[in-house]
Tab-separated table of C-alpha atoms in Angstrom:
chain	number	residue	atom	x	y	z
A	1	UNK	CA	-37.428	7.680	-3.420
A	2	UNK	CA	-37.080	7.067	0.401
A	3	UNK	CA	-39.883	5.273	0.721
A	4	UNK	CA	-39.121	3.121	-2.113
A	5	UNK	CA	-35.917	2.190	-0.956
A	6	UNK	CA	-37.754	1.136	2.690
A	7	UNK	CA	-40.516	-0.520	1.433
A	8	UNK	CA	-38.204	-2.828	-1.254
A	9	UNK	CA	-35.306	-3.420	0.877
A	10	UNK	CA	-34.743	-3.694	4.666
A	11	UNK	CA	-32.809	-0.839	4.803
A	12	UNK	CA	-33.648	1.405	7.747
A	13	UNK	CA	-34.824	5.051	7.298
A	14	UNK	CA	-31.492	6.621	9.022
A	15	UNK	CA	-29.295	4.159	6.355
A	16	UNK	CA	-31.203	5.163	3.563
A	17	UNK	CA	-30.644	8.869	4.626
A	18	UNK	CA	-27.035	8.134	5.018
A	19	UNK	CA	-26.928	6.776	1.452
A	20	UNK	CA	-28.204	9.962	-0.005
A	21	UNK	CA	-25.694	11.944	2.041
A	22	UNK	CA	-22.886	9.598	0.736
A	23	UNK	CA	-24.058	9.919	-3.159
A	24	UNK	CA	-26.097	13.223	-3.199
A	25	UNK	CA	-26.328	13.395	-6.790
A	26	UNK	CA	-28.736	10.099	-6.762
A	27	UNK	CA	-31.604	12.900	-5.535
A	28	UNK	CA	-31.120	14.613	-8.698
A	29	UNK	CA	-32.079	11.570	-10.671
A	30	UNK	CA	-36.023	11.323	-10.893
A	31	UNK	CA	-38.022	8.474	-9.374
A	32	UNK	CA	-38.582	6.199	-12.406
A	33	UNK	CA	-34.774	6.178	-13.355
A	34	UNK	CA	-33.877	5.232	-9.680
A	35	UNK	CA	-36.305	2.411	-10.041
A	36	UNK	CA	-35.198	1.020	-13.482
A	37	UNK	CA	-31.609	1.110	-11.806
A	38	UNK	CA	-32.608	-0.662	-8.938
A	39	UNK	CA	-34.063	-3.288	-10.632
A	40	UNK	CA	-31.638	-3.720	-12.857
A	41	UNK	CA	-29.099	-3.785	-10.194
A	42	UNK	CA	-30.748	-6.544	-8.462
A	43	UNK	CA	-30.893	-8.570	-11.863
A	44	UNK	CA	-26.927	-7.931	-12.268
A	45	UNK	CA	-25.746	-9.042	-8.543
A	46	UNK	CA	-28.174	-11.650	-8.612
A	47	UNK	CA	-30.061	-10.753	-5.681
A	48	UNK	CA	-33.509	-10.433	-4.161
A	49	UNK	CA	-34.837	-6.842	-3.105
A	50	UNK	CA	-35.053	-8.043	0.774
A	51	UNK	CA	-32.034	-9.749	0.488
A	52	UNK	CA	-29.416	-8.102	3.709
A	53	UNK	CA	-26.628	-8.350	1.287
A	54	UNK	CA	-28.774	-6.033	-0.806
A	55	UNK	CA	-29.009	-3.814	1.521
A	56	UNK	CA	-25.162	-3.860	2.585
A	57	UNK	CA	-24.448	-3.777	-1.132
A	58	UNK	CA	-26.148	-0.125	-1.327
A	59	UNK	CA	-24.554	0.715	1.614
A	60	UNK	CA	-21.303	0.458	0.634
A	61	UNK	CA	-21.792	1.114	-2.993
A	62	UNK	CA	-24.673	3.930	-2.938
A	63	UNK	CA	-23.566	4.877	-6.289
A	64	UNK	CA	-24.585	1.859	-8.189
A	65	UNK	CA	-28.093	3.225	-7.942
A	66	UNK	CA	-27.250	5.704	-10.373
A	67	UNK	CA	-25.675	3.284	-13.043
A	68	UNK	CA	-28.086	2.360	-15.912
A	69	UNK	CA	-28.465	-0.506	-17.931
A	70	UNK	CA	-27.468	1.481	-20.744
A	71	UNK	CA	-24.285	2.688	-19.108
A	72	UNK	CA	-23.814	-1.046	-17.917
A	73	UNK	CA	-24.226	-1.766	-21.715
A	74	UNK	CA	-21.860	1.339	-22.779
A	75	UNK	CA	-19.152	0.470	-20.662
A	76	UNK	CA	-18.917	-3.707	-21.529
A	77	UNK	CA	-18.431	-2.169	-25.441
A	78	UNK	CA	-15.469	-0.484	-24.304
A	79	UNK	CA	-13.965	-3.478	-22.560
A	80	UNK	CA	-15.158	-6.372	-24.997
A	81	UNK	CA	-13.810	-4.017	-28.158
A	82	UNK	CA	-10.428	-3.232	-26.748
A	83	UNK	CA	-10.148	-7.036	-25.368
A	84	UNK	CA	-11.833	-8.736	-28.385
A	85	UNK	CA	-8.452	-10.702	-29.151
A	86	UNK	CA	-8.542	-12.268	-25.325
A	87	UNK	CA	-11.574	-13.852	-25.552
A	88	UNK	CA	-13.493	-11.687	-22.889
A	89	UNK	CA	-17.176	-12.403	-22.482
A	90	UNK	CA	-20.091	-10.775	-20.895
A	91	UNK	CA	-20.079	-13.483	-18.085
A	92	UNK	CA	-16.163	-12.609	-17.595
A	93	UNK	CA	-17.214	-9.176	-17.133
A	94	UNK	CA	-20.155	-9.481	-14.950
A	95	UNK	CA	-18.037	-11.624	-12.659
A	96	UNK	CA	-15.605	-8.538	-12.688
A	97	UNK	CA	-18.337	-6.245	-11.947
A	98	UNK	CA	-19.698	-8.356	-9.225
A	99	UNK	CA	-16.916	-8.977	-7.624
A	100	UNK	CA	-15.750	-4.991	-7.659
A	101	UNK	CA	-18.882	-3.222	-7.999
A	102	UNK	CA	-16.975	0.223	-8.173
A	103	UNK	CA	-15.804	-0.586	-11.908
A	104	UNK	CA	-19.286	0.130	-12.874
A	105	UNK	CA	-18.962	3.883	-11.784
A	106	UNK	CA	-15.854	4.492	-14.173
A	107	UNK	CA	-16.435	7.709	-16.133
A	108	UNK	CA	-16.472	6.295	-19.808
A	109	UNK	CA	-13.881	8.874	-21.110
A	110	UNK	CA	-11.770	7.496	-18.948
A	111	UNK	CA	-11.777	4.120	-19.645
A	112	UNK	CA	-11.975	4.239	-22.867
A	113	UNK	CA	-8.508	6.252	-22.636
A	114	UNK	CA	-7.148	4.045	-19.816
A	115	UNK	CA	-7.763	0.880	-22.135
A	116	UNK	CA	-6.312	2.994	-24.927
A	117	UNK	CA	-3.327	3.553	-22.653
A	118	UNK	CA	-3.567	-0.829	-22.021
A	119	UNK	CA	-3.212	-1.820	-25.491
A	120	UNK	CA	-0.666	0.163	-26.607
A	121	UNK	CA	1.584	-0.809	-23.648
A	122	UNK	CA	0.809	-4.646	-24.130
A	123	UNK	CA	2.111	-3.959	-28.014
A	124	UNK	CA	5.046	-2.142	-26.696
A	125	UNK	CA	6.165	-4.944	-24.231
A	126	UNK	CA	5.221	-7.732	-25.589
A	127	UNK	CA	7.392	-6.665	-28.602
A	128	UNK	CA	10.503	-5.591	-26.720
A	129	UNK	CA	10.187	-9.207	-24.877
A	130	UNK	CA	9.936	-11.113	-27.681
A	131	UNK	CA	13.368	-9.500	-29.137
A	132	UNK	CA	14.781	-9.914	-25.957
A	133	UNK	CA	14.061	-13.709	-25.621
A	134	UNK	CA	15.340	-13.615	-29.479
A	135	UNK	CA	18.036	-12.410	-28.794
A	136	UNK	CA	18.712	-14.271	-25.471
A	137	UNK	CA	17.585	-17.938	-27.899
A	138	UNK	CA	20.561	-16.927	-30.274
A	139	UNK	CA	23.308	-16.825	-27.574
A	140	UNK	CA	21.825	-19.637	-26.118
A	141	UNK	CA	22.688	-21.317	-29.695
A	142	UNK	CA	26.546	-20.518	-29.227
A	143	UNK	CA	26.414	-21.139	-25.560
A	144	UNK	CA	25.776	-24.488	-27.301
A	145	UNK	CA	28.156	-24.684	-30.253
A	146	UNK	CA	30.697	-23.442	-27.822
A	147	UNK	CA	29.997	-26.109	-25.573
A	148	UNK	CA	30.375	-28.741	-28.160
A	149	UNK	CA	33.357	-27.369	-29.418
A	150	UNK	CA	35.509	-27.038	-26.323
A	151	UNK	CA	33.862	-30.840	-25.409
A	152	UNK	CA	36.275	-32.279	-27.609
A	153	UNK	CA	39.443	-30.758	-25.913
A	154	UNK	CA	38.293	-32.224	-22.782
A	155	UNK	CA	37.025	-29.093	-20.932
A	156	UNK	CA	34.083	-28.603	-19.422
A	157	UNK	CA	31.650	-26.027	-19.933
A	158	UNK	CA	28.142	-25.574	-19.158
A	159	UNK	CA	25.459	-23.809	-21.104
A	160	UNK	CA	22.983	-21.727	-19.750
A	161	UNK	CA	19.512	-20.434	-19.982
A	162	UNK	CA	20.092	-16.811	-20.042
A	163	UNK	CA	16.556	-15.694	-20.645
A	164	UNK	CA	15.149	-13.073	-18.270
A	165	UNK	CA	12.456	-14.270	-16.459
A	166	UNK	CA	10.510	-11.046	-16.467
A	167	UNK	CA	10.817	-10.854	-20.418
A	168	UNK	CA	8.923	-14.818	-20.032
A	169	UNK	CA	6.237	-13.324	-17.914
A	170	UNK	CA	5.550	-10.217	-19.478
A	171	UNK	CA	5.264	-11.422	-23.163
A	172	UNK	CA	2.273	-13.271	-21.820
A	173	UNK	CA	0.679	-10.360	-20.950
A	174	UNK	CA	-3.101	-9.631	-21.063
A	175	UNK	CA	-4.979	-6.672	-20.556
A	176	UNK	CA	-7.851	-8.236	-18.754
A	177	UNK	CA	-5.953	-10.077	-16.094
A	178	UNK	CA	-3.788	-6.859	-15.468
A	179	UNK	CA	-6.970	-4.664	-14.484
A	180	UNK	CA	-8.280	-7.771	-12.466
A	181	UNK	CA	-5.143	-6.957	-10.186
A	182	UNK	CA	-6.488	-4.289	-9.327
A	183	UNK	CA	-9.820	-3.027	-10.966
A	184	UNK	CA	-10.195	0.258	-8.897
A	185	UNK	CA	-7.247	1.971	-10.984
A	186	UNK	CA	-9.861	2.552	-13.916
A	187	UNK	CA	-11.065	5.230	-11.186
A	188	UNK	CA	-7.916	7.435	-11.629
A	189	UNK	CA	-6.862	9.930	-14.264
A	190	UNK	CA	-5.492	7.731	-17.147
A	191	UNK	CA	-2.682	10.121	-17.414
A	192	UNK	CA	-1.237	9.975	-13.900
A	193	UNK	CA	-1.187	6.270	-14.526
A	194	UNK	CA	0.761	7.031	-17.449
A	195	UNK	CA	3.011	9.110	-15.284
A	196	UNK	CA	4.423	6.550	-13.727
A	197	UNK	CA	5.864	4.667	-16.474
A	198	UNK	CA	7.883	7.803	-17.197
A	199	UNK	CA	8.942	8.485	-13.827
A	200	UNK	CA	10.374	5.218	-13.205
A	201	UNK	CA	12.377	5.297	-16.656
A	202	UNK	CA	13.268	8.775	-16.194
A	203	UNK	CA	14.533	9.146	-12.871
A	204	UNK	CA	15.277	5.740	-12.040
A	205	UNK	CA	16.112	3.692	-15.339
A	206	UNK	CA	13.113	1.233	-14.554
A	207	UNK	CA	11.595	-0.207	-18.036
A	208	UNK	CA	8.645	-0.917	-18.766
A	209	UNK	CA	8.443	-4.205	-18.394
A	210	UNK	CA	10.119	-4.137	-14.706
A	211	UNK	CA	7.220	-1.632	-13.661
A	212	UNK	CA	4.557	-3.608	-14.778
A	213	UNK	CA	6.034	-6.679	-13.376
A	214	UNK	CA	6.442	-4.469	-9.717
A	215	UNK	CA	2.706	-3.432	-10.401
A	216	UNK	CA	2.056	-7.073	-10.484
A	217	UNK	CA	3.502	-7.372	-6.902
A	218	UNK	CA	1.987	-4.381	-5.536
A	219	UNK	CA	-1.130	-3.886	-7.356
A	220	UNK	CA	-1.865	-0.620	-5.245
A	221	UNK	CA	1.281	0.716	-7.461
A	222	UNK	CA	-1.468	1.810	-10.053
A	223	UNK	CA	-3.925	4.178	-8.462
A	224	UNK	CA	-0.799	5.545	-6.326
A	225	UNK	CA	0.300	8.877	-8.279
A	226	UNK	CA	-3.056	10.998	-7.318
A	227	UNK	CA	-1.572	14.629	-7.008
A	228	UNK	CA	1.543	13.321	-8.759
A	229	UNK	CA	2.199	11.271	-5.059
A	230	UNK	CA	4.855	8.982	-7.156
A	231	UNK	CA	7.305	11.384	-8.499
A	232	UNK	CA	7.262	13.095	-5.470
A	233	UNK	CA	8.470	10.346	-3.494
A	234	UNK	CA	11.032	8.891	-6.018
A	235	UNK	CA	12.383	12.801	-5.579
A	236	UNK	CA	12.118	12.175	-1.736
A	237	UNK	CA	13.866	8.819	-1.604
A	238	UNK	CA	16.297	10.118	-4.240
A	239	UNK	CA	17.137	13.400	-1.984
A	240	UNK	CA	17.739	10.970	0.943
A	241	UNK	CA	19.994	8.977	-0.210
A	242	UNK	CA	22.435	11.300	-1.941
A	243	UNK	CA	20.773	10.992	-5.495
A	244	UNK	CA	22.228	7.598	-5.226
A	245	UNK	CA	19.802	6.075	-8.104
A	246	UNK	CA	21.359	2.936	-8.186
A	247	UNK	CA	20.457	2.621	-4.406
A	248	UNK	CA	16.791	3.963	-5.002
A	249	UNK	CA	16.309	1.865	-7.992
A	250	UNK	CA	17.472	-1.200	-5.973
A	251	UNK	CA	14.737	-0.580	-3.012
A	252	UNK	CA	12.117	0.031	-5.655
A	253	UNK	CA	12.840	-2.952	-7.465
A	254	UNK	CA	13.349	-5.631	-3.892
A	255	UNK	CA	10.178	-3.833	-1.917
A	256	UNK	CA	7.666	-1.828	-4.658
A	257	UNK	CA	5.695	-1.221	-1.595
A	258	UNK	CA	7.681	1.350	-0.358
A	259	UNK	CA	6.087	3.445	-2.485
A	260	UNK	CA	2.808	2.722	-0.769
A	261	UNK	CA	4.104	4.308	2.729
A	262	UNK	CA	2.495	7.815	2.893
A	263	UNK	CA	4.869	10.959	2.104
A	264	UNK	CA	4.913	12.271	5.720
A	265	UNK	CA	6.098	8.536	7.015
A	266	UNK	CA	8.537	8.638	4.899
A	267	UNK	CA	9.738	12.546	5.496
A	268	UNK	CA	9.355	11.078	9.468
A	269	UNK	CA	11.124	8.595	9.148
A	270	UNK	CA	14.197	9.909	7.318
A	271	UNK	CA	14.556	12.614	9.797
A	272	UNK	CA	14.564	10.544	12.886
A	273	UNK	CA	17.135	8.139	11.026
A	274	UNK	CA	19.806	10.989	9.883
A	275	UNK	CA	19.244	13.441	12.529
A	276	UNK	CA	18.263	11.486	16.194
A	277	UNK	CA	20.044	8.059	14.745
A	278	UNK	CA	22.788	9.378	12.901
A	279	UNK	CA	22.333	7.258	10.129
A	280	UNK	CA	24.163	7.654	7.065
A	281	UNK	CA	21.188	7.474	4.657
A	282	UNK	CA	22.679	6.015	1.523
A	283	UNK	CA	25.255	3.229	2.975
A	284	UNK	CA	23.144	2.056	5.757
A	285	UNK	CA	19.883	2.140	4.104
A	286	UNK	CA	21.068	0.455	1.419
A	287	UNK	CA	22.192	-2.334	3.659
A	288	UNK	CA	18.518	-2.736	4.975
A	289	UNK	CA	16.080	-0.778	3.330
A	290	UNK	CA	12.794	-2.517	4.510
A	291	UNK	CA	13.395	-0.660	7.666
A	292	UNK	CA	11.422	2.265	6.162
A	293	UNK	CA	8.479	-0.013	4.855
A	294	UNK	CA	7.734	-0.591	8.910
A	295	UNK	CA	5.744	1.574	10.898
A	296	UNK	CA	7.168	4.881	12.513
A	297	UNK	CA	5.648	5.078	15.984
A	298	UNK	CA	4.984	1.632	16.786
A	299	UNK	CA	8.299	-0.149	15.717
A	300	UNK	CA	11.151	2.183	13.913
A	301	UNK	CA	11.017	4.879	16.741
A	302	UNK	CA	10.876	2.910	20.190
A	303	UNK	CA	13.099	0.185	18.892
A	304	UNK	CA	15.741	2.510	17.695
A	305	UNK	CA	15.670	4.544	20.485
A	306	UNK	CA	16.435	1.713	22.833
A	307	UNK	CA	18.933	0.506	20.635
A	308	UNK	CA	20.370	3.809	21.129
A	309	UNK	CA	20.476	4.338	24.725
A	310	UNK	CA	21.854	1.025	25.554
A	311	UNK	CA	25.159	1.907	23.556
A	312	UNK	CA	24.842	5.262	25.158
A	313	UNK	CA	24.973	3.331	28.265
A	314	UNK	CA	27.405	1.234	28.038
A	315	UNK	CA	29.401	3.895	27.086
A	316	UNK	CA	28.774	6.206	29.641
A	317	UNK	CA	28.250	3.307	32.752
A	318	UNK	CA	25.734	5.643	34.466
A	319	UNK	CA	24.760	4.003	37.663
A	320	UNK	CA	20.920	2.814	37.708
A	321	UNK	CA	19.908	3.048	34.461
A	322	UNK	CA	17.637	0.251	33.203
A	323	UNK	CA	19.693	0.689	29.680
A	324	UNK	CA	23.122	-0.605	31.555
A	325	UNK	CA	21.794	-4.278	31.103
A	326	UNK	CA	20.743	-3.736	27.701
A	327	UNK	CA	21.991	-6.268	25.234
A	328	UNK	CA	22.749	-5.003	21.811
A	329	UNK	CA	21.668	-6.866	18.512
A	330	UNK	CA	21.424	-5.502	14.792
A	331	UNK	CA	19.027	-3.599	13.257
A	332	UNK	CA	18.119	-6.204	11.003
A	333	UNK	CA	17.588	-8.687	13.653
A	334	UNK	CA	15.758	-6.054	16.076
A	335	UNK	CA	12.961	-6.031	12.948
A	336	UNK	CA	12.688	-9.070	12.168
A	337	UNK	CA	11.218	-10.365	15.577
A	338	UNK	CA	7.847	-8.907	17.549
A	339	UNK	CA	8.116	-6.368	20.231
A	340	UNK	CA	8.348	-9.095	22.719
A	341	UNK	CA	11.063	-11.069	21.471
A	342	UNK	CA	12.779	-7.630	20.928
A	343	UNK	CA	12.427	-7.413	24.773
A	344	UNK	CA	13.732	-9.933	25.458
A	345	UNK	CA	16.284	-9.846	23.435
A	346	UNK	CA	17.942	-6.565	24.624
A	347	UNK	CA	17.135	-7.416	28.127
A	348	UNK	CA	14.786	-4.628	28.126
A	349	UNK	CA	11.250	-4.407	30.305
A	350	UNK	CA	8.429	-4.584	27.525
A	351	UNK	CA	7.201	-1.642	29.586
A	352	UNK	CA	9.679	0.168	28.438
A	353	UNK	CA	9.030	-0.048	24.658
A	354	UNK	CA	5.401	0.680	25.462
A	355	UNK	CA	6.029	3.841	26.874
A	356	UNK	CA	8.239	5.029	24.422
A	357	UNK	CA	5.639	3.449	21.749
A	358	UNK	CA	2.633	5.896	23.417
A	359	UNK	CA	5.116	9.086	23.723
A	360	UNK	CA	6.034	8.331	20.092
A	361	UNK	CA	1.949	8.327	19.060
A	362	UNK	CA	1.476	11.273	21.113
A	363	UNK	CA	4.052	13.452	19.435
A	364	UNK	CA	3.718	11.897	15.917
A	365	UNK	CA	0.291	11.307	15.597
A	366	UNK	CA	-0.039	14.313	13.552
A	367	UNK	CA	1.240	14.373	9.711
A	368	UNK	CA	3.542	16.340	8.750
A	369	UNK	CA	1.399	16.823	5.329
A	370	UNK	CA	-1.907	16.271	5.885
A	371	UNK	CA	-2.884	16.488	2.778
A	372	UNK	CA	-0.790	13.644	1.637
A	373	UNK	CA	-1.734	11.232	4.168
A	374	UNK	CA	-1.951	7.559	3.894
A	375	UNK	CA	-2.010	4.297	6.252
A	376	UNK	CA	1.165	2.717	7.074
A	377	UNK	CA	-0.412	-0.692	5.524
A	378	UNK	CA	2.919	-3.022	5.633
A	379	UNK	CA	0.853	-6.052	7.065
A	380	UNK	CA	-1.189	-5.885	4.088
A	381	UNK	CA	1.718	-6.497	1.323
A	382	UNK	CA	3.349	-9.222	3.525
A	383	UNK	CA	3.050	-11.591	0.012
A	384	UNK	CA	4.781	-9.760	-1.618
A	385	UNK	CA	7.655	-8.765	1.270
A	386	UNK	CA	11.308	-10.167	-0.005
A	387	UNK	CA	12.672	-10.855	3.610
């Protein structure tokens, strides 16, 4: 198999060994089948055997050499019987597949349980939308007769399109465009994406339609509740702030990405903001609560903690401090600029904030829950921030 893979592509021998460390199970597959798949790889992605992106395609994707024509073939029935009634064709699918090779590894259980999960929930919504923009039509109707009506008497009164716009959007719903959002969901356990439909109803009174509408905005939403992740930090956020669920529920709704920020940020972060800040969790966050979407050691912690000391200072007047020409500004303002405008700003040396900024990496580098970890990603949901 090696020496396949070297003579048909230009992969080296050290990257082809790092493939089969990556995806050990393709050495249990014998020779012939890794060949069929290879060629009918190429065929699918359009490519030639010496092609580099061939190469780089296998390199990043060393699975696809163990998915078959026939799975190929196995796994487009799913999709084109569950989406027969949106038109979906092979091409549509092959450009899915292209474009996010991974899809073509989904177990076939699950996807055929996932789309299960799909259709059912597009019935669901689409039906509860429909009565809701119904019902919203028929008031619209005496908003109308009303209008007329009190027209005659020489008031004035306007009628109004009380439709929810959500309800508009999500009765156009499709199945196909949803997993293009993010394809890589199909990967998880169909049931924790289930989960979090309940969770948000449950514990936060969140319909359906609202959560797929946030999933819309933060595609990452869907693969999120591995181990459970999203109950656990609707039960964080929720201990935080009092049980306040209107507060929670209001955060959730305004910035979905919150729930992207790794459990230990957020246990980090909530803990430096009650205990070294003195924050009052539920009022104040609920004043500004992107300020836990940002990162912990390179903006909330150094930028609080100068805030800090400079009312410290001018409280206390200690002689030589660099803090005693501090200016003070609000929270919201301090993160809504860049560390040098912040600077500036408080009429603080940008020296300053980078020492606290390496202290804070040194003694928070380290999660709290290691097993929970994730990246502090905030740049990458920027389209979808709410500022």
């Amino acid at each position: 198999m090696e020496s396949y893979l070297k003579d048909q592509t230009c992969l080296s021998e050290i990257e082809i060994t790092e493939i089969l460390f990556l995806e050990p199970k393709i050495t249990n597959f014998l020779f012939p089948a890794i060949k069929k798949n290879f060629e009918f790889l190429l065929e699918l992605f359009q490519l030639n055997s010496k092609d580099p992106k061939t190469a780089e395609l296998l390199k990043e994707y060393p699975i696809l050499l163990s998915v078959s024509k026939e799975y190929y073939q196995k796994i487009s029935h799913y999709f084109t019987v569950y989406l027969k009634e949106e038109g979906i064709s092979q091409n549509d699918l092959d450009d899915l597949y292209r474009e996010h090779p991974l899809v073509l590894s989904v177990h076939n259980q699950n996807l055929w349980e996932y789309l299960e999960i799909l259709k059912n929930l597009k019935t669901e919504v689409i039906t509860a939308c429909e009565w809701n923009l119904e019902n919203s039509r028929i008031k619209r109707d005496i908003d109308r007769k009303d209008f007329f009506k009190v027209k005659t008497l020489g008031e004035e009164k306007v009628s109004r399109d009380i439709s929810n716009p959500i309800d508009v959007e999500i009765s156009k719903f499709r199945i196909f465009d949803f997993i293009k959002l993010n394809p890589y969901a199909l990967l998880t356990e169909p049931k924790r994406f289930n989960e979090i439909f309940s969770v948000f109803k449950e514990r936060l009174g969140i319909d359906k339609q609202m959560t797929l509408h946030l999933m819309k905005r933060c595609p990452d939403i869907m693969y999120l509740n591995r181990k459970g992740l999203v109950n656990r930090k609707v039960d964080l956020l929720l201990g935080m702030m009092n049980e306040n669920r209107f507060t929670v529920k209001g955060l959730i709704k305004a910035y979905p990405f919150i729930l992207v920020k790794s459990f230990s940020s957020l246990i980090k972060k909530f803990s430096f903001l009650k205990n070294d800040c003195g924050y009052n969790l539920d009022n104040d966050l609920s004043i500004y609560p992107l300020l836990l979407v940002f990162n912990f050691e390179k903006e909330i912690k150094p930028k609080l903690t100068i805030l800090n000391r400079i009312e410290k200072a001018h409280l206390g007047n200690e002689e030589n401090n660099v803090y005693n020409k501090g200016k003070v500004i609000s929270v919201k303002k301090a993160f809504s600029i860049s560390k040098t405008d912040f600077c500036t700003s408080v009429n603080i040396p940008e020296e300053e904030y980078t020492s606290l900024e390496q202290n804070s990496a040194k003694t928070d580098g380290e999660s709290l829950l290691p097993n929970f970890e994730e990246r502090d990603i905030l740049f990458y949901y920027s389209k979808w921030q709410k500022i």
